[in-house]
mmCIF file of C-alpha atoms and ligand atoms in Angstrom:
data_model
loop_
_atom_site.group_PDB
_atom_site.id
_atom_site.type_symbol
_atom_site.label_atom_id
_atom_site.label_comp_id
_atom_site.label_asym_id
_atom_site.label_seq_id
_atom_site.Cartn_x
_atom_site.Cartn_y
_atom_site.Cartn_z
ATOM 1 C CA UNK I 256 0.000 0.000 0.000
ATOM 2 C CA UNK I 257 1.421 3.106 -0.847
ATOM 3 C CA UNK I 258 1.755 6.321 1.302
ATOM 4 C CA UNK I 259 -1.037 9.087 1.007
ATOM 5 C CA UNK I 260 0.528 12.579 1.030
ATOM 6 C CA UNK I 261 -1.597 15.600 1.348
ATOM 7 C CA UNK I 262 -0.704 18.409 -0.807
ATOM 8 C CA UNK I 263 -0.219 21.586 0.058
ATOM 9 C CA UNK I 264 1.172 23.172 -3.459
ATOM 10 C CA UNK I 265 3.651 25.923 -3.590
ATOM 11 C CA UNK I 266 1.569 28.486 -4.631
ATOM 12 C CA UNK I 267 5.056 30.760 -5.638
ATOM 13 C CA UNK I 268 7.051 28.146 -7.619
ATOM 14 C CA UNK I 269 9.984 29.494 -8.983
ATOM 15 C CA UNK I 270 9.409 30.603 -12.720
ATOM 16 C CA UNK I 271 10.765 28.848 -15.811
ATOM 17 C CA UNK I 272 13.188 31.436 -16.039
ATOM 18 C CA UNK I 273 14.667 31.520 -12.611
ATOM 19 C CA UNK I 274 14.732 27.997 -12.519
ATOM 20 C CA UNK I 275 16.028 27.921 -16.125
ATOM 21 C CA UNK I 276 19.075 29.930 -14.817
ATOM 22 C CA UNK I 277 19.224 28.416 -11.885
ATOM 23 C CA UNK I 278 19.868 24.757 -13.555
ATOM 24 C CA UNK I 279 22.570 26.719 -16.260
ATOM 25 C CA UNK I 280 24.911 26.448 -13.610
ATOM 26 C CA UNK I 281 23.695 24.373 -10.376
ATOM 27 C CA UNK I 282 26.721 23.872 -8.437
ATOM 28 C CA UNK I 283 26.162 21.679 -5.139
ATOM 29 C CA UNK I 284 23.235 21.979 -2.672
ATOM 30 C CA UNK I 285 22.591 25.839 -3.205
ATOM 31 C CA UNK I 286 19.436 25.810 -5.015
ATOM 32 C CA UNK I 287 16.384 23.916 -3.954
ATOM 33 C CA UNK I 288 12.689 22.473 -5.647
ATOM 34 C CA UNK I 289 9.730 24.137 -4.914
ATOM 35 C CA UNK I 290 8.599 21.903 -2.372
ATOM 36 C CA UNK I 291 9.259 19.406 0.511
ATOM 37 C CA UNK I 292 7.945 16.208 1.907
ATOM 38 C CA UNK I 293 7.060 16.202 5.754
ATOM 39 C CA UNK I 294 6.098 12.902 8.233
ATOM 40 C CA UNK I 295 5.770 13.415 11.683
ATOM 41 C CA UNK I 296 6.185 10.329 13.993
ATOM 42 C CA UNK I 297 5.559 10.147 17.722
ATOM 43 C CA UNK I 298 5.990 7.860 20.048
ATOM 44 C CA UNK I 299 8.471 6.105 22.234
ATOM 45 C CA UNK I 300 11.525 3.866 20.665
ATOM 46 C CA UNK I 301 12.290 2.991 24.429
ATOM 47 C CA UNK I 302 8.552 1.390 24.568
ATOM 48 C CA UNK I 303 8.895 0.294 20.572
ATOM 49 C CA UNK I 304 5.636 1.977 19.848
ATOM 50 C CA UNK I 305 4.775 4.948 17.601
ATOM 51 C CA UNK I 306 3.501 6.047 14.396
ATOM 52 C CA UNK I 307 4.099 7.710 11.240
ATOM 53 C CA UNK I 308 1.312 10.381 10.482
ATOM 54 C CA UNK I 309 0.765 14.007 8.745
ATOM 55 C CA UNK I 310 2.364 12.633 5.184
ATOM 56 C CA UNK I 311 2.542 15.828 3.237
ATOM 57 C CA UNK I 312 3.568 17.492 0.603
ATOM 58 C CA UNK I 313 4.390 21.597 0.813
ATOM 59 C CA UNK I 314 6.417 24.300 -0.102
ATOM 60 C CA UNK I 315 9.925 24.654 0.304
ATOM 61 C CA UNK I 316 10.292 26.307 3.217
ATOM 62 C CA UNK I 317 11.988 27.032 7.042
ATOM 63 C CA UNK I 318 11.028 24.889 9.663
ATOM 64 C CA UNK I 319 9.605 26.149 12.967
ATOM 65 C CA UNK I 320 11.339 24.694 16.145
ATOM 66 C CA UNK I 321 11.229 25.448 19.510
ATOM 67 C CA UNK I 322 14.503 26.886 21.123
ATOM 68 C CA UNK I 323 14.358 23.374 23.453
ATOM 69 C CA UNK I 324 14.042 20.821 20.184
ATOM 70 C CA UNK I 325 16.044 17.303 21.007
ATOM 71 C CA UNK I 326 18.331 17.947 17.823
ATOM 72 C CA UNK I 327 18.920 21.603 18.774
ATOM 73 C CA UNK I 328 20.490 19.877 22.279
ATOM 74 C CA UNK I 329 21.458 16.426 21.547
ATOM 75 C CA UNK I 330 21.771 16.075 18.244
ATOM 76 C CA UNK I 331 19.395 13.281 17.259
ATOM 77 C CA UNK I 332 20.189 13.516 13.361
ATOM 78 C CA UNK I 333 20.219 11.108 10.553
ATOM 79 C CA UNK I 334 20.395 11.859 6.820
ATOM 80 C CA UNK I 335 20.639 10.000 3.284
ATOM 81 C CA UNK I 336 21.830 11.185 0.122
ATOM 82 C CA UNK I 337 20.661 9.883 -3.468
ATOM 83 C CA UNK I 338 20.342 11.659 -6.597
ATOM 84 C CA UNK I 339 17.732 11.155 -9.799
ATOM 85 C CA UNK I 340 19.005 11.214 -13.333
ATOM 86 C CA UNK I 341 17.301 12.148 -16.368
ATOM 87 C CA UNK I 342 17.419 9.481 -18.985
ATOM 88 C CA UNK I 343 16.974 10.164 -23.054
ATOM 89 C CA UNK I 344 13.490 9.307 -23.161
ATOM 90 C CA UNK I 345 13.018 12.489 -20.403
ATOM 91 C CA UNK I 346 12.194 9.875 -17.765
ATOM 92 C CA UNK I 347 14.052 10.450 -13.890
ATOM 93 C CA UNK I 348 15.188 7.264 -12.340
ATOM 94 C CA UNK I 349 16.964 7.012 -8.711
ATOM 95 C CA UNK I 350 19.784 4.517 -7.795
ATOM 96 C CA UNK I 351 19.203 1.741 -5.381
ATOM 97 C CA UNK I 352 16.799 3.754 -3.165
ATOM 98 C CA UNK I 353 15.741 1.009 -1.549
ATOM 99 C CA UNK I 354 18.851 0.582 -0.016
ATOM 100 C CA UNK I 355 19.037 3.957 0.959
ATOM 101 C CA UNK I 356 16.009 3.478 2.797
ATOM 102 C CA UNK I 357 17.317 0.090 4.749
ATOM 103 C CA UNK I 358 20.607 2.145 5.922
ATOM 104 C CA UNK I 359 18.689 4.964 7.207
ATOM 105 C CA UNK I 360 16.874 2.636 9.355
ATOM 106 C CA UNK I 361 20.100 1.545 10.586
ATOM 107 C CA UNK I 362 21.141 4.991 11.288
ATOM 108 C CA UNK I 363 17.867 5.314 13.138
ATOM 109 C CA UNK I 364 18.517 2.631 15.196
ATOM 110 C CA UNK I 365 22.015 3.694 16.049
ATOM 111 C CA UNK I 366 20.743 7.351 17.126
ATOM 112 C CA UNK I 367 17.398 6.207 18.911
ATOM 113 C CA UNK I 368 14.756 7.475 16.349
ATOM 114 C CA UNK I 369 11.934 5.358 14.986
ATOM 115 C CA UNK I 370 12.432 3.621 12.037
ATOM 116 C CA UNK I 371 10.527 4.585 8.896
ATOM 117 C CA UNK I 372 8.683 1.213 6.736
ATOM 118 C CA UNK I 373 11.265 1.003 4.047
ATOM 119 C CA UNK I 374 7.966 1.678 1.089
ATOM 120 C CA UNK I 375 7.357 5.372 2.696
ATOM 121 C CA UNK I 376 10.666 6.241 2.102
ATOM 122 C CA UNK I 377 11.058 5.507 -1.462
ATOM 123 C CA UNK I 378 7.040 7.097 -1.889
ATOM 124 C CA UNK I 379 8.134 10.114 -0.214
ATOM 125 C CA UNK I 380 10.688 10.159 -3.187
ATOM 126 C CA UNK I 381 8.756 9.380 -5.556
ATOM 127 C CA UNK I 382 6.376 12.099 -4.174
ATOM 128 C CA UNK I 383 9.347 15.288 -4.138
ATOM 129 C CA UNK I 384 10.323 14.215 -7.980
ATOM 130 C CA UNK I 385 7.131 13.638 -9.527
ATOM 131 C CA UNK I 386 5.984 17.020 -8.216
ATOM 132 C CA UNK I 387 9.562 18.945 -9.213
ATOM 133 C CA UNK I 388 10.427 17.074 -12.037
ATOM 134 C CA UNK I 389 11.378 20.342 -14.056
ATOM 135 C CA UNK I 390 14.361 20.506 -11.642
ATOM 136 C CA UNK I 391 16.193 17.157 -12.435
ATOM 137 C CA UNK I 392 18.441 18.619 -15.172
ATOM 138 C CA UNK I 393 19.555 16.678 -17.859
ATOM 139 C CA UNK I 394 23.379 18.164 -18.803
ATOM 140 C CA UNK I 395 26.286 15.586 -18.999
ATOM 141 C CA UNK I 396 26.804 14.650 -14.838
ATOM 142 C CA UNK I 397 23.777 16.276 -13.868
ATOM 143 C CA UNK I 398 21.520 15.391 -11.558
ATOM 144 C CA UNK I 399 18.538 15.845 -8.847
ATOM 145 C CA UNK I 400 20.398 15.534 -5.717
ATOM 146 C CA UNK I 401 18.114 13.641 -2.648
ATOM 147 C CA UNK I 402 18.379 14.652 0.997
ATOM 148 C CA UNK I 403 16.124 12.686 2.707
ATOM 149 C CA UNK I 404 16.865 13.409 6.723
ATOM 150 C CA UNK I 405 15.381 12.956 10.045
ATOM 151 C CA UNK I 406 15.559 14.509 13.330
ATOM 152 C CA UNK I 407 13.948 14.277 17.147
ATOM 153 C CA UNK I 408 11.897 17.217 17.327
ATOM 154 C CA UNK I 409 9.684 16.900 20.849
ATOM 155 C CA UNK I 410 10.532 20.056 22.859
ATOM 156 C CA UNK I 411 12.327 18.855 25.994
ATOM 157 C CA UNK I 412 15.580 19.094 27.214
ATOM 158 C CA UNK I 413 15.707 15.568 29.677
ATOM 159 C CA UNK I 414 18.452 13.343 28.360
ATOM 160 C CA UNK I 415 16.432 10.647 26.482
ATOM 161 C CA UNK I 416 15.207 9.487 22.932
ATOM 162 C CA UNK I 417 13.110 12.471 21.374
ATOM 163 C CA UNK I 418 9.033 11.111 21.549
ATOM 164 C CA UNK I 419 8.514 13.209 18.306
ATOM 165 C CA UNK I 420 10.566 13.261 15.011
ATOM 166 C CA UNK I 421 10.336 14.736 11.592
ATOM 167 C CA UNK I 422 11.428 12.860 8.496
ATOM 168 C CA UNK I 423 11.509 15.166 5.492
ATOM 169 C CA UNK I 424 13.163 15.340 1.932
ATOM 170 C CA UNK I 425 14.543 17.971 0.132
ATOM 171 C CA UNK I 426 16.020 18.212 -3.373
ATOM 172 C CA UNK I 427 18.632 20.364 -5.172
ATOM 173 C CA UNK I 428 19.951 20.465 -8.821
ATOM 174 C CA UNK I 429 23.323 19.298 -8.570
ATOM 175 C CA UNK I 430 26.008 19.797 -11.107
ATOM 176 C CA UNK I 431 29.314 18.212 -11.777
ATOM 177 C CA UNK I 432 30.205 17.400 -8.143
ATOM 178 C CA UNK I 433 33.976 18.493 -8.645
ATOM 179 C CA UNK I 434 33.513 20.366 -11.349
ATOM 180 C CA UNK I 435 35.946 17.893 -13.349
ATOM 181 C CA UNK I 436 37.522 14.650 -13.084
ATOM 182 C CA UNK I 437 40.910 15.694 -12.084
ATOM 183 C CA UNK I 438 42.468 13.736 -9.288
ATOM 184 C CA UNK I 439 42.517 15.296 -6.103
ATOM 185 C CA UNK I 440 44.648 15.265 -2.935
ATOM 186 C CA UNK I 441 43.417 14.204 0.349
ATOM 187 C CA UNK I 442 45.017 15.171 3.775
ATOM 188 C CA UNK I 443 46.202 12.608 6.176
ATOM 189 C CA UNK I 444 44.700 13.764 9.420
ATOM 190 C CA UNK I 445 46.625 12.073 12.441
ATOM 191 C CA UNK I 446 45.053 14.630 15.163
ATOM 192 C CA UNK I 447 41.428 14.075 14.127
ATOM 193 C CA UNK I 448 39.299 10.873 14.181
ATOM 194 C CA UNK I 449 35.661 10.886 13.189
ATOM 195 C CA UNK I 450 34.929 7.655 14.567
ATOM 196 C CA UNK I 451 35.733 5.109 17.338
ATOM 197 C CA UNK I 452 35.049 1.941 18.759
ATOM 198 C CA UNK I 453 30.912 1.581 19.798
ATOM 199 C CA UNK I 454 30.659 4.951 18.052
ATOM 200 C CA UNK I 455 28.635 6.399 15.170
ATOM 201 C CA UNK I 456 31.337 5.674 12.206
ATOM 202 C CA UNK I 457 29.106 3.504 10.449
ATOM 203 C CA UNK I 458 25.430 5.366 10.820
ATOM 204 C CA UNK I 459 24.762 8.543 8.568
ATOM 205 C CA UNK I 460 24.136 10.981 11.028
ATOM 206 C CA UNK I 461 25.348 14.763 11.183
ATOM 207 C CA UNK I 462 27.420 14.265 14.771
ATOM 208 C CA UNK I 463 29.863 12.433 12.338
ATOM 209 C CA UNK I 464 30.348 15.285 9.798
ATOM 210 C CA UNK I 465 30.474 18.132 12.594
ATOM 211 C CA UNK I 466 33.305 15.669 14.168
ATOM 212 C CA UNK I 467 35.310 16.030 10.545
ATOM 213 C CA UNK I 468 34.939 19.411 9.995
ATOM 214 C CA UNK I 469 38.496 20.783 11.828
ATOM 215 C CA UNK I 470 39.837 17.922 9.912
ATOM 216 C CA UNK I 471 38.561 19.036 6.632
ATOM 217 C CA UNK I 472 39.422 22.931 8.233
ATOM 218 C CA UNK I 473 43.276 21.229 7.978
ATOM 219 C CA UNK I 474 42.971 19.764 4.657
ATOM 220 C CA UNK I 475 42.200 23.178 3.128
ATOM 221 C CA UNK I 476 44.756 24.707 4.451
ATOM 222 C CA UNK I 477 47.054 22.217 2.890
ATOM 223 C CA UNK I 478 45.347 22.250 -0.571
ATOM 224 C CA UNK I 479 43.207 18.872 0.129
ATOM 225 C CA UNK I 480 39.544 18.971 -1.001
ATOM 226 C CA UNK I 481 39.258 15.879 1.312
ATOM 227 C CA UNK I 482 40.704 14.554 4.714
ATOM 228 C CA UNK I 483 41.324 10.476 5.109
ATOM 229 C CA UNK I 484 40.887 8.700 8.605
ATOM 230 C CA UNK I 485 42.912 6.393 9.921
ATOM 231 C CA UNK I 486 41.503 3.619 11.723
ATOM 232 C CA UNK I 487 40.774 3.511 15.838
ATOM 233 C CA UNK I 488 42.478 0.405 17.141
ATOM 234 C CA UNK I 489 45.725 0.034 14.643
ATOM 235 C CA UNK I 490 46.195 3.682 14.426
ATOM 236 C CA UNK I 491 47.813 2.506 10.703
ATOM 237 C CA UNK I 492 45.140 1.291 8.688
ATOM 238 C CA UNK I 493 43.116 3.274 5.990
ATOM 239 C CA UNK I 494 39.796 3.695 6.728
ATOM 240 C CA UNK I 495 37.551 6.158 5.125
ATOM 241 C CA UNK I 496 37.266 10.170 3.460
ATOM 242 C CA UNK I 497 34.659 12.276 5.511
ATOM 243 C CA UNK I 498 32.003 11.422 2.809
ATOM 244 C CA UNK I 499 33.336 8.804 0.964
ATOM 245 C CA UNK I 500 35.105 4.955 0.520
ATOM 246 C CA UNK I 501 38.301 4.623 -1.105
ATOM 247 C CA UNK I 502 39.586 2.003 -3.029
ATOM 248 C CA UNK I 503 43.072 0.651 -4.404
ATOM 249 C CA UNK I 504 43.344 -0.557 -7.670
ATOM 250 C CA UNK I 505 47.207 -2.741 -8.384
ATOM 251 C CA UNK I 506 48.164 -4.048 -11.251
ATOM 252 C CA UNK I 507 47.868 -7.705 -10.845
ATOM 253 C CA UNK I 508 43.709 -6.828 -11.215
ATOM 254 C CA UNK I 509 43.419 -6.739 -7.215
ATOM 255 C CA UNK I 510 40.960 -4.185 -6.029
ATOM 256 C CA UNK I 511 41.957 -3.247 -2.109
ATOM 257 C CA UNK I 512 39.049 -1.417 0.332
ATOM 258 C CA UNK I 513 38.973 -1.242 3.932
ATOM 259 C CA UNK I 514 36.662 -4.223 5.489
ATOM 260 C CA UNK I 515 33.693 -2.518 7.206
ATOM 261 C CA UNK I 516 34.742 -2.537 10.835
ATOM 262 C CA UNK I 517 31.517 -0.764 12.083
ATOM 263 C CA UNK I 518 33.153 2.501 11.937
ATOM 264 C CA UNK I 519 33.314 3.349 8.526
ATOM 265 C CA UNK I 520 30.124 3.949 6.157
ATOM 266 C CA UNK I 521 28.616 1.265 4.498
ATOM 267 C CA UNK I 522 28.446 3.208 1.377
ATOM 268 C CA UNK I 523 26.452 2.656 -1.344
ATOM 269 C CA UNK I 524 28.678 3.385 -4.002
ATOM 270 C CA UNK I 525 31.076 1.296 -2.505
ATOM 271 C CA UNK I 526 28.870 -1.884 -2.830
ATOM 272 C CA UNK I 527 28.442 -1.197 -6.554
ATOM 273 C CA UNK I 528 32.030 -0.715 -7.471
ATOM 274 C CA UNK I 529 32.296 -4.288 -5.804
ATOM 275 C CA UNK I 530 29.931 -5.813 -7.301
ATOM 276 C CA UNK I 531 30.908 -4.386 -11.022
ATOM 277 C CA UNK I 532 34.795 -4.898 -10.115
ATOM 278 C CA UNK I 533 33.859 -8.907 -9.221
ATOM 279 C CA UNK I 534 31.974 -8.851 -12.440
ATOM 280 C CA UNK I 535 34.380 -7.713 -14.838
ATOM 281 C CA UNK I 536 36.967 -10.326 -13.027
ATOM 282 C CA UNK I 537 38.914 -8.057 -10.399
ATOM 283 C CA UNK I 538 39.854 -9.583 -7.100
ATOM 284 C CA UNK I 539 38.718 -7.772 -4.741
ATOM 285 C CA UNK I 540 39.599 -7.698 -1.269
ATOM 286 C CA UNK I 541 38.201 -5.796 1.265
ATOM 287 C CA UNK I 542 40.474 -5.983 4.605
ATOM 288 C CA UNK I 543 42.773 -3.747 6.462
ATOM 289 C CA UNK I 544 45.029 -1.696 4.076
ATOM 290 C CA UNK I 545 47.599 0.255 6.141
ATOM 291 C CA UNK I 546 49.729 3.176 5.134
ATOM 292 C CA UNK I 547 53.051 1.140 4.610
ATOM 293 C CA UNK I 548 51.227 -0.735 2.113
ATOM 294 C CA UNK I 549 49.974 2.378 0.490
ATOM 295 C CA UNK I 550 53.839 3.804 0.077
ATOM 296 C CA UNK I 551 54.833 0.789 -0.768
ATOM 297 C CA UNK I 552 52.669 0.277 -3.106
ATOM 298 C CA UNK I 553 53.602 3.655 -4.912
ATOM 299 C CA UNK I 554 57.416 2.994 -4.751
ATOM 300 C CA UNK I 555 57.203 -0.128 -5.975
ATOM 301 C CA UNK I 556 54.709 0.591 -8.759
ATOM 302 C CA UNK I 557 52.063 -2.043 -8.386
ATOM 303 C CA UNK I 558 49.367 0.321 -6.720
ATOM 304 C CA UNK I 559 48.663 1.850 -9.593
ATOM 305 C CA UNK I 560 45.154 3.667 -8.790
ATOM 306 C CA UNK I 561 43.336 5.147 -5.894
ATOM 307 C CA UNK I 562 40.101 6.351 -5.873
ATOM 308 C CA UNK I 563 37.212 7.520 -3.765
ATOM 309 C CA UNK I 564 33.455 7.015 -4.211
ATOM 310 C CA UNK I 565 29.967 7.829 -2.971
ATOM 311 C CA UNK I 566 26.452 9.263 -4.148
ATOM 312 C CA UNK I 567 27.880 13.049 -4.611
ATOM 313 C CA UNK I 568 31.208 12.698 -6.133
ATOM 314 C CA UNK I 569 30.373 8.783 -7.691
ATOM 315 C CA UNK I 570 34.074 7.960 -8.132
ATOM 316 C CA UNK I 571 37.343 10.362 -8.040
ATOM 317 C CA UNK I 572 40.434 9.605 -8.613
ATOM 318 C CA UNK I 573 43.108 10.271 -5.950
ATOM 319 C CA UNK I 574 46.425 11.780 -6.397
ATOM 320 C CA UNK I 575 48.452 11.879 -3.400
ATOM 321 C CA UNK I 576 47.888 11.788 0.439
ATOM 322 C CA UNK I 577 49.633 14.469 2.078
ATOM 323 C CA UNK I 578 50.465 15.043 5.509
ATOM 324 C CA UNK I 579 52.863 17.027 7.701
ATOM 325 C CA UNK I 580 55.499 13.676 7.604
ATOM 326 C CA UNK I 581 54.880 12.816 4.439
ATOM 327 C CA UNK I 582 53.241 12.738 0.987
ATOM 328 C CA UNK I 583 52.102 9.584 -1.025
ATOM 329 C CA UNK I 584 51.517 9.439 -4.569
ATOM 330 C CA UNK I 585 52.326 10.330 -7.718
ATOM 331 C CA UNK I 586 53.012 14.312 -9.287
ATOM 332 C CA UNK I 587 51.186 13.359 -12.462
ATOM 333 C CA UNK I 588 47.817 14.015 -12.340
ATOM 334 C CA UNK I 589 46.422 11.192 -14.936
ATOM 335 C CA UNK I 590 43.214 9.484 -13.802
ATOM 336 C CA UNK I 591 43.859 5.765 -13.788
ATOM 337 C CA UNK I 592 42.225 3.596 -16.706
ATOM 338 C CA UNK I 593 40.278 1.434 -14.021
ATOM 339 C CA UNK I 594 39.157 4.017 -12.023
ATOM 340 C CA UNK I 595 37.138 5.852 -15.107
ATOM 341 C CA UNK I 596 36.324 2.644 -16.633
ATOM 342 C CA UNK I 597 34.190 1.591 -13.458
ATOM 343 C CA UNK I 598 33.414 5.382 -13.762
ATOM 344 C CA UNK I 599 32.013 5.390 -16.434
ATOM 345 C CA UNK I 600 30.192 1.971 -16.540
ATOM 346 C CA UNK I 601 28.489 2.965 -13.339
ATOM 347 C CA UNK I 602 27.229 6.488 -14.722
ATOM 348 C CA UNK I 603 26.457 4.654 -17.815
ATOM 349 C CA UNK I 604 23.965 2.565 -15.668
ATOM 350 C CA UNK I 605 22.377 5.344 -13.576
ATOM 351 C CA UNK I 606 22.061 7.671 -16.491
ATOM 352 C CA UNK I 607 20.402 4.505 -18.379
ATOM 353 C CA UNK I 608 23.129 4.800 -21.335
ATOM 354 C CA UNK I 609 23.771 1.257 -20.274
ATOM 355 C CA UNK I 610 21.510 -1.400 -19.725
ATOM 356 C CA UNK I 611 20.739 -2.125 -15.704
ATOM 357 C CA UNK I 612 20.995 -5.733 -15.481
ATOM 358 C CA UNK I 613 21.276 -5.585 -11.362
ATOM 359 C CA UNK I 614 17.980 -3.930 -11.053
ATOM 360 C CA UNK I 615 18.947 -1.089 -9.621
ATOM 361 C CA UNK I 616 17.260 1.851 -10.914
ATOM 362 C CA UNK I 617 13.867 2.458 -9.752
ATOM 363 C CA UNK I 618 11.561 4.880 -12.109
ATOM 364 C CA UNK I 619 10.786 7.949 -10.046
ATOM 365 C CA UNK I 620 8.858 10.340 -12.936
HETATM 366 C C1 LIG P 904 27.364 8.877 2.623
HETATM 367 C C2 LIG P 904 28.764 8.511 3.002
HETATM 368 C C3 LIG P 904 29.588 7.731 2.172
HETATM 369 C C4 LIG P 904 29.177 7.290 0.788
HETATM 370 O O1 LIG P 904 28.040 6.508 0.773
HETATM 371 P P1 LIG P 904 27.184 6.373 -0.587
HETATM 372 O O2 LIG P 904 26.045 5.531 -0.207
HETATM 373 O O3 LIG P 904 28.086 5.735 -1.570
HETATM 374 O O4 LIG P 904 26.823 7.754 -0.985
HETATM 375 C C5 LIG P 904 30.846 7.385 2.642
HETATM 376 N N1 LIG P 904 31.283 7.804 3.836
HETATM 377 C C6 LIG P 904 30.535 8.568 4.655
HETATM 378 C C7 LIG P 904 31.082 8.979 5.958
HETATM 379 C C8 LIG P 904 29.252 8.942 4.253
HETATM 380 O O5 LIG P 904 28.517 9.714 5.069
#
């Protein structure tokens, strides 16, 4: 049974032309559709009871709180991140939604909010994209970026699981994520962790991104777009970017990526590069990959391509790692051939240039 939304149109949608300009030259997350979807939930996740109610769809708009909201105190936070492509035909498909939806149940779990039924996710999609198709643009690595989030919203500051939450999503045209394909450099952050042992690593939640912003605030001042995390226990072992996987591509066709340990992100885009790397007969290996093997791997010349990968970015190519001891990597700036070939077949697939024989585009408008 699908979810019934009540609609309260936006009786000010932008006009053709401002939205015209605005998808000319989108950039990342500064524009927004016309409207939102809304669900309130209350209840108790303590007691396991509670449910979903209000489903509606309105205008884009702020959100009243009161000053003593759970997330304004405690941070109960969760988000997800998907985008919808325009295919040929003028038809917007998402990517494996419905695994979006199962990990931000997971995430719920992890920060004591109610889970949402996996079906009212993807409708409340469905919903946003139908309504605001005009937005999904349909340039070369364009897209309609998803932010599906959800936060504890009862007004009360006792330390305890919020007995009221909001799920909404959001939408914003979303250009070429870094603008090119160049590789970039990522900063080695040895002060900084975002994650630890019994902690939030592996749930999508904003604690985890406020936690990596003096990171990040290092990076840029060392000319890294993004920082890399080392893992909690070793201290020596590669485990994730603030927003995305990384892989190692050497030249006897293994494929290296950190083994989830429960502190890195279960990423998305990281399942499909594993999936399509298996296919097209790499080994891949997903296990602890430490720094010496890194450097080695570059002096001796076998690691031969790093990359990085999730829903924003889809897969970048990594230069160097840089720290204040040391920098990895080569000077030439050349995106590896397996990196852009896995690239490219996965964009083929979500833009529907290529046929999706995993089943993992869903039809949105
Ligand atoms: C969202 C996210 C990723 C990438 O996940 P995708 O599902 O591929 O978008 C990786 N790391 C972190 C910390 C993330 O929040």
């Amino acid at each position: 049974m699908s979810t019934e939304f009540v609609k309260q149109l936006n009786p000010h949608p932008a006009t053709d032309e401002v939205r015209e300009a605005v998808l000319q030259n989108p950039g990342f997350g500064k524009h927004f559709t016309d409207h939102m979807v809304c669900i309130d939930w209350q209840g108790d996740v303590e007691a396991n009871t509670g449910r979903w109610d209000n489903a509606r769809l309105q205008s884009y708009g702020p959100l009243s709180l009161d000053p003593s909201t759970a997330v304004l105190h405690y941070g109960q936070e969760i988000f997800e991140g998907l985008k919808a492509y325009r295919h040929a035909d003028g038809s917007v498909w998402s990517f494996r939604p419905e695994v979006n939806a199962a990990r931000l149940n997971r995430s719920a779990q992890r920060l004591a909010l109610p889970a949402l039924p996996e079906e009212t996710f993807v409708d409340a999609i469905r919903e946003l994209v139908a309504q605001d198709e005009k937005w999904v643009p349909s340039g070369e690595g364009e897209s309609l970026y998803i932010r599906p989030f959800m936060i504890g919203t009862e007004p009360f500051l006792g330390v305890r699981p919020s007995r009221e939450a909001l799920f909404s999503v959001i939408a914003s045209p979303a250009g070429n994520y870094f603008g090119t394909v160049e590789p970039v450099d990522i900063w080695l952050s040895r002060t900084y962790a975002r994650a630890g042992k019994g902690g939030t690593g592996s749930a999508k939640c904003g604690g985890n991104y406020a936690a990596s912003l003096i990171a990040q605030m290092e990076g840029d001042a060392h000319g890294c777009s993004q920082v890399l995390f080392l893992d909690h226990e070793r201290g020596d072992a590669v485990e994730e970017l603030g927003g995305m996987n990384v892989f190692f591509v050497f030249d006897d066709g293994r494929l290296v990526t950190p083994e989830l340990t429960g502190t890195i992100l279960e990423g998305i885009t990281r399942d499909s590069v594993i999936q399509l790397a298996k296919e097209r007969g790499l080994q891949v290996e997903e296990r602890a990959f430490t720094l010496d093997e890194w450097r080695e791997g570059v002096n001796s010349g076998h690691l031969t391509e790093v990359f990085a990968c999730g829903t924003a970015a889809v897969i970048a190519p990594v230069r160097r790692l840089v720290s204040h001891e040391e920098t990895i990597g080569p000077e030439d700036a050349a995106p590896g051939e397996v990196t852009m070939s896995i690239r490219k077949q996965l964009l083929d697939i979500q833009t529907g240039k290529a046929e999706d024989t995993h089943g993992w585009l869903t039809r949105l408008a």
